[in-house]
Tab-separated table of N, CA and C in Angstrom:
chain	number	residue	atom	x	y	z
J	1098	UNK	N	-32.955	-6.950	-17.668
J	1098	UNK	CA	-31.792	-6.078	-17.624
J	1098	UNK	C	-32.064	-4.966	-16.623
J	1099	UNK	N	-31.184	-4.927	-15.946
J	1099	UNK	CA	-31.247	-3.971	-14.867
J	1099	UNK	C	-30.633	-2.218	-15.412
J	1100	UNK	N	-31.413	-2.125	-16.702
J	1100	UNK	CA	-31.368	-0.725	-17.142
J	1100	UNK	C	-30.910	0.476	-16.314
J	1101	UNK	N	-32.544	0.989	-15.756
J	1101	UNK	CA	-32.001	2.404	-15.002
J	1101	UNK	C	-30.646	1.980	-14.035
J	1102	UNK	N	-30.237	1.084	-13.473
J	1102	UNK	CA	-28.660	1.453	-13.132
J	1102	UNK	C	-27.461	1.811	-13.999
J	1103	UNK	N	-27.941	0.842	-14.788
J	1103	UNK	CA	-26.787	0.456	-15.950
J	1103	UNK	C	-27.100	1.845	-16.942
J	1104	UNK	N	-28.364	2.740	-17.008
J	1104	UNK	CA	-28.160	3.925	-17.426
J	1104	UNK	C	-27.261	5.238	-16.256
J	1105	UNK	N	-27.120	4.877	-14.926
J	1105	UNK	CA	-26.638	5.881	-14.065
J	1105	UNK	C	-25.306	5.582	-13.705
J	1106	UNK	N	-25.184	4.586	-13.766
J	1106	UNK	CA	-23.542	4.156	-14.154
J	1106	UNK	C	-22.881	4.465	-15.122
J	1107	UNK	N	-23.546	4.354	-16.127
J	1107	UNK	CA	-22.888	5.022	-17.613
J	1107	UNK	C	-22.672	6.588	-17.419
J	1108	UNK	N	-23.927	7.404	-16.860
J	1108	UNK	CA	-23.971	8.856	-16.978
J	1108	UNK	C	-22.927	8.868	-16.025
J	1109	UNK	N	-22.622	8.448	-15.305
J	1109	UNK	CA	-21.644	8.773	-14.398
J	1109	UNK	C	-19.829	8.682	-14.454
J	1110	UNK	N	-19.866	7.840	-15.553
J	1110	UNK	CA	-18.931	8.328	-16.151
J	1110	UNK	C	-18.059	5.884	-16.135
J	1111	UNK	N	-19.042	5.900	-15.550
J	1111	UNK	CA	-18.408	4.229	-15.631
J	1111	UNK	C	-18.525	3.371	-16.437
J	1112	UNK	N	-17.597	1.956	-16.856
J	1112	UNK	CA	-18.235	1.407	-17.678
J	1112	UNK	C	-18.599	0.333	-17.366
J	1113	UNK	N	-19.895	-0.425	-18.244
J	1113	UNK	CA	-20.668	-1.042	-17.509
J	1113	UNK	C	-20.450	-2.751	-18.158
J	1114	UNK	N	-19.999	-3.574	-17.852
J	1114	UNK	CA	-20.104	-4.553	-18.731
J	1114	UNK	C	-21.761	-5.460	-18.425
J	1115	UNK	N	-22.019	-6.076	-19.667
J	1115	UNK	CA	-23.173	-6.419	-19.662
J	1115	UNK	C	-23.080	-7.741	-20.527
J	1116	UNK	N	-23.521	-9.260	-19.842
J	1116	UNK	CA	-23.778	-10.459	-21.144
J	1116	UNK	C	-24.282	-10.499	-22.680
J	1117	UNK	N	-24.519	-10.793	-23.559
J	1117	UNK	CA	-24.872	-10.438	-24.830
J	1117	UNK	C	-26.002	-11.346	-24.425
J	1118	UNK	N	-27.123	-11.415	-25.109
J	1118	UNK	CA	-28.680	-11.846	-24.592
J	1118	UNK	C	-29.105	-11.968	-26.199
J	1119	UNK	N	-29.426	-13.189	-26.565
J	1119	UNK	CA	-30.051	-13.284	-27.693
J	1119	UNK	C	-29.193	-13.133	-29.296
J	1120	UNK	N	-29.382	-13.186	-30.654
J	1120	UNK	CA	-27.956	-13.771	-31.234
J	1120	UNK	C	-28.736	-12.955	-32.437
J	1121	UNK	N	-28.994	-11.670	-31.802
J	1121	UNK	CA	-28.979	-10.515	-33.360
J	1121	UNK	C	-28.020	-10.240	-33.706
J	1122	UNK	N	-26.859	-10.500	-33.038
J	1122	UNK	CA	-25.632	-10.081	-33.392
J	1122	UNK	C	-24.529	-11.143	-34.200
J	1123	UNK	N	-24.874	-12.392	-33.863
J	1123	UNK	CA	-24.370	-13.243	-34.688
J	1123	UNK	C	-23.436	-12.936	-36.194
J	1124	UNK	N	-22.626	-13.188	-36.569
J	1124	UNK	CA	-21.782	-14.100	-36.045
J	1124	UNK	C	-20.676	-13.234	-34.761
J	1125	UNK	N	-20.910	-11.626	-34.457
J	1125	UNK	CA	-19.499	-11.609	-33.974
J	1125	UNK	C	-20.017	-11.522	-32.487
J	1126	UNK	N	-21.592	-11.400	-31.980
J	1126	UNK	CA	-21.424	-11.477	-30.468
J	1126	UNK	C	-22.707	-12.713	-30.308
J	1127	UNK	N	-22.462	-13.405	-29.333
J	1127	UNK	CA	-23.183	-14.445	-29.309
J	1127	UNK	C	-23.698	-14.456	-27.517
J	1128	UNK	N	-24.938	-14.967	-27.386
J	1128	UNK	CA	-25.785	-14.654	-26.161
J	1128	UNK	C	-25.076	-16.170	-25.545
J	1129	UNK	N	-24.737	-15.802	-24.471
J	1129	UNK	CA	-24.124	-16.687	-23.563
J	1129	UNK	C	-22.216	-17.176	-23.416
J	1130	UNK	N	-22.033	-16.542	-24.442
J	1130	UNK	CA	-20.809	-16.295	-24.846
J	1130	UNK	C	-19.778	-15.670	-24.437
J	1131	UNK	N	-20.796	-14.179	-24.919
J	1131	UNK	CA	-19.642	-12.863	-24.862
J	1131	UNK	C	-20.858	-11.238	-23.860
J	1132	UNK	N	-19.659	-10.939	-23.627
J	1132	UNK	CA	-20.321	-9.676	-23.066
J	1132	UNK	C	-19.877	-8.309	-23.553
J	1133	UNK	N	-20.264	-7.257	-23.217
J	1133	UNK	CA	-19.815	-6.050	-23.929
J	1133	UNK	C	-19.820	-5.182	-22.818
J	1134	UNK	N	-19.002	-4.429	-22.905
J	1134	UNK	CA	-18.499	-2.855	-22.265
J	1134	UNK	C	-18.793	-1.916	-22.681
J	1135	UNK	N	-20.122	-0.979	-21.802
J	1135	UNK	CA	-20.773	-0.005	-22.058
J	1135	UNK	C	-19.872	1.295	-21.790
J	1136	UNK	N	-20.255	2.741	-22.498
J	1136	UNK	CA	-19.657	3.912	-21.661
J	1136	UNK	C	-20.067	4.557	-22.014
J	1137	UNK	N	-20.498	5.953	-21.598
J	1137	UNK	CA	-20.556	7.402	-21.798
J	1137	UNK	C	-20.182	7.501	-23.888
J	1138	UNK	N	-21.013	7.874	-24.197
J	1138	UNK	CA	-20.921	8.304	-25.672
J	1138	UNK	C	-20.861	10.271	-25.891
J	1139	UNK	N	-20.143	10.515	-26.870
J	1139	UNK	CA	-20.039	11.966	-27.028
J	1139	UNK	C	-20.678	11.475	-28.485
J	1140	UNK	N	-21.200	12.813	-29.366
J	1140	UNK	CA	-21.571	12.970	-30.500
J	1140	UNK	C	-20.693	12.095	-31.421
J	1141	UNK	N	-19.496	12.280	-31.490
J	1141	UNK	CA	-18.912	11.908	-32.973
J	1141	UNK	C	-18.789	10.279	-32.198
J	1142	UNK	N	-19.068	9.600	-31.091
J	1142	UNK	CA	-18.852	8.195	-31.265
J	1142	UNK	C	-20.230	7.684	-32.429
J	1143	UNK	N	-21.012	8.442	-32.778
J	1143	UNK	CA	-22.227	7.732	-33.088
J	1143	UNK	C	-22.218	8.032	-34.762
J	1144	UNK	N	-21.498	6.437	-34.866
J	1144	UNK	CA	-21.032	6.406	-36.643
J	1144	UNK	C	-21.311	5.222	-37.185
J	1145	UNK	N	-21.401	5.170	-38.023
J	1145	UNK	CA	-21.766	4.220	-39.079
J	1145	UNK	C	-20.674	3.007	-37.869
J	1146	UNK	N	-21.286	2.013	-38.083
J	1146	UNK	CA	-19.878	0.826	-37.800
J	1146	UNK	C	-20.293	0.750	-36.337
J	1147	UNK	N	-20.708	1.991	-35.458
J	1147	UNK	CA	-20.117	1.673	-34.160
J	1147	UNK	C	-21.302	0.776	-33.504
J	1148	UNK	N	-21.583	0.231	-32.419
J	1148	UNK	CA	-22.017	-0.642	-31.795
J	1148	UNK	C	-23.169	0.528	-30.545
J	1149	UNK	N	-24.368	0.531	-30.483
J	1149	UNK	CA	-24.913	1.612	-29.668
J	1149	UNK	C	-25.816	0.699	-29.085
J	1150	UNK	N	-26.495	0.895	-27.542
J	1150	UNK	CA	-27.432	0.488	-26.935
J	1150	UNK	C	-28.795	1.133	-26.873
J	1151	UNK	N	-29.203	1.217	-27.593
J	1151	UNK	CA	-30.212	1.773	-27.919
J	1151	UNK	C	-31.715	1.743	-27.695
J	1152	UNK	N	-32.426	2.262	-27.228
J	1152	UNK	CA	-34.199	2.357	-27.146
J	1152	UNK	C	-34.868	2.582	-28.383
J	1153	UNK	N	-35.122	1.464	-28.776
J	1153	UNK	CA	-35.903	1.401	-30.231
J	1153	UNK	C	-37.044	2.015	-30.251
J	1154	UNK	N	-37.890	2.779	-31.373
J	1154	UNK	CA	-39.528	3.369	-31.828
J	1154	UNK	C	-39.833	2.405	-31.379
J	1155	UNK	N	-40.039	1.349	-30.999
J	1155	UNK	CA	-41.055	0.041	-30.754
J	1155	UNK	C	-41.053	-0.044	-28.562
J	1156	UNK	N	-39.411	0.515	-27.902
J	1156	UNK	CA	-39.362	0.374	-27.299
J	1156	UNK	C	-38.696	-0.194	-26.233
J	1157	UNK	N	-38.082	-1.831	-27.334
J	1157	UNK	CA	-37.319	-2.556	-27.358
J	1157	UNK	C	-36.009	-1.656	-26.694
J	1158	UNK	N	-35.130	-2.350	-25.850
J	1158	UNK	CA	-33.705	-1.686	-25.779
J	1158	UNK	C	-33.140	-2.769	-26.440
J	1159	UNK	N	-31.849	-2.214	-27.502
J	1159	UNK	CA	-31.432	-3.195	-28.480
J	1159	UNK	C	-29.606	-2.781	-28.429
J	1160	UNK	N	-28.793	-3.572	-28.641
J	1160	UNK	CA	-27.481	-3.008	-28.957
J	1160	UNK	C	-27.278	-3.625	-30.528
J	1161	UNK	N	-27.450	-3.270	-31.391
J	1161	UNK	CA	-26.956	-2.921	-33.119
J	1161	UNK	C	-25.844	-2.547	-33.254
J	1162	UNK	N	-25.731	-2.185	-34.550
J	1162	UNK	CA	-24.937	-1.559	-35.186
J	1162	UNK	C	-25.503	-0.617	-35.882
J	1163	UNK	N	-24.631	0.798	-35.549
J	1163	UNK	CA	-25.514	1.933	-36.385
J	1163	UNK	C	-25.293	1.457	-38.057
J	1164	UNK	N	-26.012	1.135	-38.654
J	1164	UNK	CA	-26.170	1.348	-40.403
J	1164	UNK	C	-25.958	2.610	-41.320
J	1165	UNK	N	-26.471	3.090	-41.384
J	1165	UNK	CA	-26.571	4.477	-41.338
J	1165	UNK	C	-27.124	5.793	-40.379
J	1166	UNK	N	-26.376	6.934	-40.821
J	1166	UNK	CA	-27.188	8.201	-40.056
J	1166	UNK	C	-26.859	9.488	-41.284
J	1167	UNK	N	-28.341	9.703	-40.430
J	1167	UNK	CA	-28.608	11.165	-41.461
J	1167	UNK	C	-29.060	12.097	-40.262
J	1168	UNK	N	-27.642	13.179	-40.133
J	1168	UNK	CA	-28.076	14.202	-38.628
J	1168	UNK	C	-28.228	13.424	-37.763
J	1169	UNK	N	-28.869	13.435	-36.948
J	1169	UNK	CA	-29.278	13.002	-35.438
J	1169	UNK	C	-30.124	11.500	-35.610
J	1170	UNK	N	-30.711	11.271	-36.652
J	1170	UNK	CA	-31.191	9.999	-37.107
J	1170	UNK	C	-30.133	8.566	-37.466
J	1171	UNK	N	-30.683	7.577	-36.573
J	1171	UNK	CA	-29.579	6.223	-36.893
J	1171	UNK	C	-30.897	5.344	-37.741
J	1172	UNK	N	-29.896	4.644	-38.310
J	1172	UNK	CA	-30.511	3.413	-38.270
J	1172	UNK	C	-29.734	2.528	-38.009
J	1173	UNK	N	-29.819	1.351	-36.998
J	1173	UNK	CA	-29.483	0.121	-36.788
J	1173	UNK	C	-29.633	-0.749	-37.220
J	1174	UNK	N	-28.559	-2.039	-37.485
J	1174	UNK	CA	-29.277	-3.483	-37.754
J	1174	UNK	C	-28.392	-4.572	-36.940
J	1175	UNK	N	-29.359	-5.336	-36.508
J	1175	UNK	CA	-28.428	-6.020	-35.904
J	1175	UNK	C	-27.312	-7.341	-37.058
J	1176	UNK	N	-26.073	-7.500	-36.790
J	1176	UNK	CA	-25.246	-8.402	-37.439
J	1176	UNK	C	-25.594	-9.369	-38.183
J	1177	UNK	N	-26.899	-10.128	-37.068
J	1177	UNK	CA	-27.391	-11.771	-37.657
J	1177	UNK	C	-28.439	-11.410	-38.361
J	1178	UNK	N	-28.784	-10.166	-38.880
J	1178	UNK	CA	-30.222	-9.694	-38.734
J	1178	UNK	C	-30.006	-9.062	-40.605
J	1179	UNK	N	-31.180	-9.896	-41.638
J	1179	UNK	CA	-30.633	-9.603	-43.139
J	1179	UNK	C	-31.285	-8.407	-43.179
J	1180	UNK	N	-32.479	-8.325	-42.933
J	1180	UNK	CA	-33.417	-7.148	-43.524
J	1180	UNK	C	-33.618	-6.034	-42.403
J	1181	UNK	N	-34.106	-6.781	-41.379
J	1181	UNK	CA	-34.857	-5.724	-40.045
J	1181	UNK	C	-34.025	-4.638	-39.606
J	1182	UNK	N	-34.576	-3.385	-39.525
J	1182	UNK	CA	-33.856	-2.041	-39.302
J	1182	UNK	C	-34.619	-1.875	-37.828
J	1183	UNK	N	-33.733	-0.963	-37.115
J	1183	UNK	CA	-34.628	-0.146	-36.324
J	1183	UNK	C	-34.125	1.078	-36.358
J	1184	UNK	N	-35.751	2.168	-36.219
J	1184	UNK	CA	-34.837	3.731	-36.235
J	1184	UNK	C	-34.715	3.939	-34.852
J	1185	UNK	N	-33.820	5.235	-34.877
J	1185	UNK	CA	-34.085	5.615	-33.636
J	1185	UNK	C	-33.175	6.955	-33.730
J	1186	UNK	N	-33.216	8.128	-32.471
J	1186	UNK	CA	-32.682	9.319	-33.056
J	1186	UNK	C	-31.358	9.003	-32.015
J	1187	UNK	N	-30.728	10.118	-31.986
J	1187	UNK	CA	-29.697	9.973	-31.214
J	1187	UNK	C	-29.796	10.268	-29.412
J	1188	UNK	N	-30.757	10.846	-29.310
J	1188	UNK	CA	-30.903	11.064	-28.117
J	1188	UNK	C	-31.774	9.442	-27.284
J	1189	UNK	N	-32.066	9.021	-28.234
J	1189	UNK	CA	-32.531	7.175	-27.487
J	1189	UNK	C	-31.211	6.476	-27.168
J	1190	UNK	N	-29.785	7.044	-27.788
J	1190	UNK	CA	-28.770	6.291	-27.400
J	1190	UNK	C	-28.272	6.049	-26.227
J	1191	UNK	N	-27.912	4.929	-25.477
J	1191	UNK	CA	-28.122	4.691	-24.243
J	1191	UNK	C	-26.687	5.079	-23.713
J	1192	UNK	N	-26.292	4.040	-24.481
J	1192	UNK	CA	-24.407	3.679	-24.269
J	1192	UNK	C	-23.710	3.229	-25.820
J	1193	UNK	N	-22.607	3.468	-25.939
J	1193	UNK	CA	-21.944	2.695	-27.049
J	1193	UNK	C	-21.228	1.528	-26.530
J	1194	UNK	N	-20.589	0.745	-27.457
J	1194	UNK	CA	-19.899	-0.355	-27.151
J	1194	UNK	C	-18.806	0.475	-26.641
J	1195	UNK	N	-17.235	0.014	-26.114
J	1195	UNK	CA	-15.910	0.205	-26.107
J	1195	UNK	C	-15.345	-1.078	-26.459
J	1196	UNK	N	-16.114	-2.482	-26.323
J	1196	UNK	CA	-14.726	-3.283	-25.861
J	1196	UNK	C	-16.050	-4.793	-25.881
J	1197	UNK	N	-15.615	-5.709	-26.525
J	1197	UNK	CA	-16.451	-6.884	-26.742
J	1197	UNK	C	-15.154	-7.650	-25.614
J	1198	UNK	N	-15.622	-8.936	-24.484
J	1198	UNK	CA	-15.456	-9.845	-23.798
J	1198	UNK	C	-15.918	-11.677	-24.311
J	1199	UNK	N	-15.172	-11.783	-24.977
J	1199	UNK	CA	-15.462	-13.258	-25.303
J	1199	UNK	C	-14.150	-14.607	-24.639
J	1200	UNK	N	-14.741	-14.850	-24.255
J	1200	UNK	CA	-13.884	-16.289	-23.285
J	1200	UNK	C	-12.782	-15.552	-22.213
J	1201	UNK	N	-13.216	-14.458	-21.721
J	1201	UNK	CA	-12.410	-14.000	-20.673
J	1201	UNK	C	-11.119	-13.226	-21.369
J	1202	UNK	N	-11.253	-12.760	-22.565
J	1202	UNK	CA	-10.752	-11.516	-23.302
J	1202	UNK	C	-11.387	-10.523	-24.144
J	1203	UNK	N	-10.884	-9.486	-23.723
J	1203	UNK	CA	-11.240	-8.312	-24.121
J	1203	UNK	C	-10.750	-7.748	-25.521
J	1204	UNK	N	-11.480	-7.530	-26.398
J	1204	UNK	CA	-10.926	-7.019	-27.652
J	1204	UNK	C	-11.889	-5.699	-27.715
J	1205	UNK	N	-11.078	-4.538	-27.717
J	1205	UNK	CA	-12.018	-2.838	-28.195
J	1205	UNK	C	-12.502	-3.108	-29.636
J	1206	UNK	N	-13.504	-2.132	-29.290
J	1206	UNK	CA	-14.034	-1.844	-30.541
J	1206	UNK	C	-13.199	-1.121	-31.656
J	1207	UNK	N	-11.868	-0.474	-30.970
J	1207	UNK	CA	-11.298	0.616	-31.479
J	1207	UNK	C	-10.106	-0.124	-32.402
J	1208	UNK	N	-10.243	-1.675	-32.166
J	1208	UNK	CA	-8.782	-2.253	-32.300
J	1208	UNK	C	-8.966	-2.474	-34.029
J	1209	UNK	N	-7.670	-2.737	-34.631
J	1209	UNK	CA	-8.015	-3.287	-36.283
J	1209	UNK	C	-8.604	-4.027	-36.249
J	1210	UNK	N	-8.495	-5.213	-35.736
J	1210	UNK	CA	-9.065	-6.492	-36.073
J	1210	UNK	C	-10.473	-6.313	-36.145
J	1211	UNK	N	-11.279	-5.896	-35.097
J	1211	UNK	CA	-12.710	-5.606	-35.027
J	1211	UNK	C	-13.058	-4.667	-35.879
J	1212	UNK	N	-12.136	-3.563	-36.442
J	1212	UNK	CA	-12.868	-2.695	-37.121
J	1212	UNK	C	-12.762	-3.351	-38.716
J	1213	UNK	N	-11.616	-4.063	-38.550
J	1213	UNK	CA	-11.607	-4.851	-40.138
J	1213	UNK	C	-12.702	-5.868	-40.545
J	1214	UNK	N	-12.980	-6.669	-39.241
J	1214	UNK	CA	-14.154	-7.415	-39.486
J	1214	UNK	C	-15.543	-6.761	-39.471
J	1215	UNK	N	-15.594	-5.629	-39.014
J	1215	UNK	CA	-16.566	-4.882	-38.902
J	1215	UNK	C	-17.277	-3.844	-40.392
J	1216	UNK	N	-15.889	-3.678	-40.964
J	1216	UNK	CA	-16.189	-2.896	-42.284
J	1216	UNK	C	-16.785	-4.106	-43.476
J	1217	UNK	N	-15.824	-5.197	-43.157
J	1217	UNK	CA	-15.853	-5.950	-44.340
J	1217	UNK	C	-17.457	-6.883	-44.534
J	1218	UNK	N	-18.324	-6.831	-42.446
J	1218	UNK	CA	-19.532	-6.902	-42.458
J	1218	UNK	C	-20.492	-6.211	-43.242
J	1219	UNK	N	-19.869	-4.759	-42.873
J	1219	UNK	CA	-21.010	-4.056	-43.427
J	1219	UNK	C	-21.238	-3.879	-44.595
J	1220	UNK	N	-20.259	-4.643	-45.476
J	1220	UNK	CA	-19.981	-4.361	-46.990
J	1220	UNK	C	-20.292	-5.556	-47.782
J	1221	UNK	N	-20.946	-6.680	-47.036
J	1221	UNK	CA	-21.095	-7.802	-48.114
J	1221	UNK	C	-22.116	-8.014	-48.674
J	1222	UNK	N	-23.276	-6.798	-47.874
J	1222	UNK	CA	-24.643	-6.634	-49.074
J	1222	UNK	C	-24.931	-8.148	-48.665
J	1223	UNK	N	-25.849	-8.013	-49.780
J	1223	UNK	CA	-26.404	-9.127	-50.589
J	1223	UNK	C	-25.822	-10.457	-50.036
J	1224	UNK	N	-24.696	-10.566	-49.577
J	1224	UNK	CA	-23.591	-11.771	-49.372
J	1224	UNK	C	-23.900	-12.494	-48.014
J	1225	UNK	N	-24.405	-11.636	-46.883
J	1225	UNK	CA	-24.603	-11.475	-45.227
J	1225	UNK	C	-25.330	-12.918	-45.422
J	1226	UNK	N	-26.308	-13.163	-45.815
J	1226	UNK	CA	-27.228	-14.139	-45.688
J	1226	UNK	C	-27.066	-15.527	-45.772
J	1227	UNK	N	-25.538	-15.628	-47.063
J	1227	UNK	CA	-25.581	-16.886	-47.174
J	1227	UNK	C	-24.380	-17.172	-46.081
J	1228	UNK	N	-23.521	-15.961	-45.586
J	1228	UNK	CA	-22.482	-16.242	-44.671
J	1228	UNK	C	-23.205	-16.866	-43.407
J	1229	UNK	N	-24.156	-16.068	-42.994
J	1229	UNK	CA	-25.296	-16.204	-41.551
J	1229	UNK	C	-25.025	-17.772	-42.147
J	1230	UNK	N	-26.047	-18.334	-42.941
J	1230	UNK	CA	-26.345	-19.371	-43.050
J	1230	UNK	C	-25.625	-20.399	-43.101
J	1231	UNK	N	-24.585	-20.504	-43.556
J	1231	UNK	CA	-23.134	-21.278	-43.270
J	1231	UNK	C	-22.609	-21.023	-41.614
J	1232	UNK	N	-22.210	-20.054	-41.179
J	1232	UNK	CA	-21.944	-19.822	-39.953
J	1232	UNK	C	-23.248	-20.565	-39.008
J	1233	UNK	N	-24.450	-20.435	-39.358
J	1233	UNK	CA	-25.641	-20.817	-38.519
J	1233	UNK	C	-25.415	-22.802	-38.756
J	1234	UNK	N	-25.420	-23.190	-39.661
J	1234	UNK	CA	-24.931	-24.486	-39.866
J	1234	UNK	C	-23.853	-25.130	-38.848
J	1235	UNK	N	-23.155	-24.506	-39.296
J	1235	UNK	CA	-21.842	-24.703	-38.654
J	1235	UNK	C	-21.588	-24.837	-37.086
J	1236	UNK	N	-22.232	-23.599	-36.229
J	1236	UNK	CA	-22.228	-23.588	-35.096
J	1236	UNK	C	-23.381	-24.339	-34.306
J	1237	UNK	N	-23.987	-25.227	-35.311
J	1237	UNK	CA	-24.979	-26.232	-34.312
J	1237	UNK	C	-24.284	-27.622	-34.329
């Protein structure tokens, strides 16, 4: 990933679209699939639900989903991902999502549909695993 641009493009006020790489995000972004639209983040984008590009404690640059935050502290997880967290504070945040690209359409992050599928993700607990696993079936 050609980062430091794609970080000076963002500061600059542009947005950056980028391929999805790898299937932590599963089921709603898939590596080879879909791509995502980076931009400039202010404080209150960085909420539970929203989608952040992030520099993980380990190092990793990752795009998650914030899980929770407490103050300036996130935690992320990625979609396909049952257990694994990563922390990270707010100032590791790179870019947020705006806008997922799958088959040559654009759906925001901001729209119902995504935020409906997005709440009802974050709410199935316990449930995520056997959905993954049906969805993971399914799509081979």
């Amino acid at each position: 990933m050609l980062l430091p641009e794609i970080q000076q493009l963002v500061r600059q006020g542009y947005a950056v679209t980028i391929p999805v790489r790898g299937n932590s995000m599963l089921p709603f972004l898939a590596d080879g699939r879909d791509a995502v639209v980076l931009c400039a983040y202010e404080a209150s984008s960085l909420r539970v639900g929203a989608l952040a590009l992030v520099r993980a404690g380990d190092g990793r640059i990752v795009l998650h989903r914030i899980v929770r935050q407490d103050g300036q502290r996130l935690w992320l997880q990625g979609d396909g991902n049952v257990h694994q967290t990563e922390e990270a504070s707010a100032a590791d945040v790179l870019a947020v999502a705006v806008s997922v690209v799958r088959k040559g359409r654009t759906y925001p992050v901001s729209g119902r549909a995504w935020r409906i599928y997005s709440w009802c993700w974050l709410h199935l607990g316990c449930w995520r695993r056997y959905v993954l696993a049906v969805y993971r079936r399914l799509a081979l």
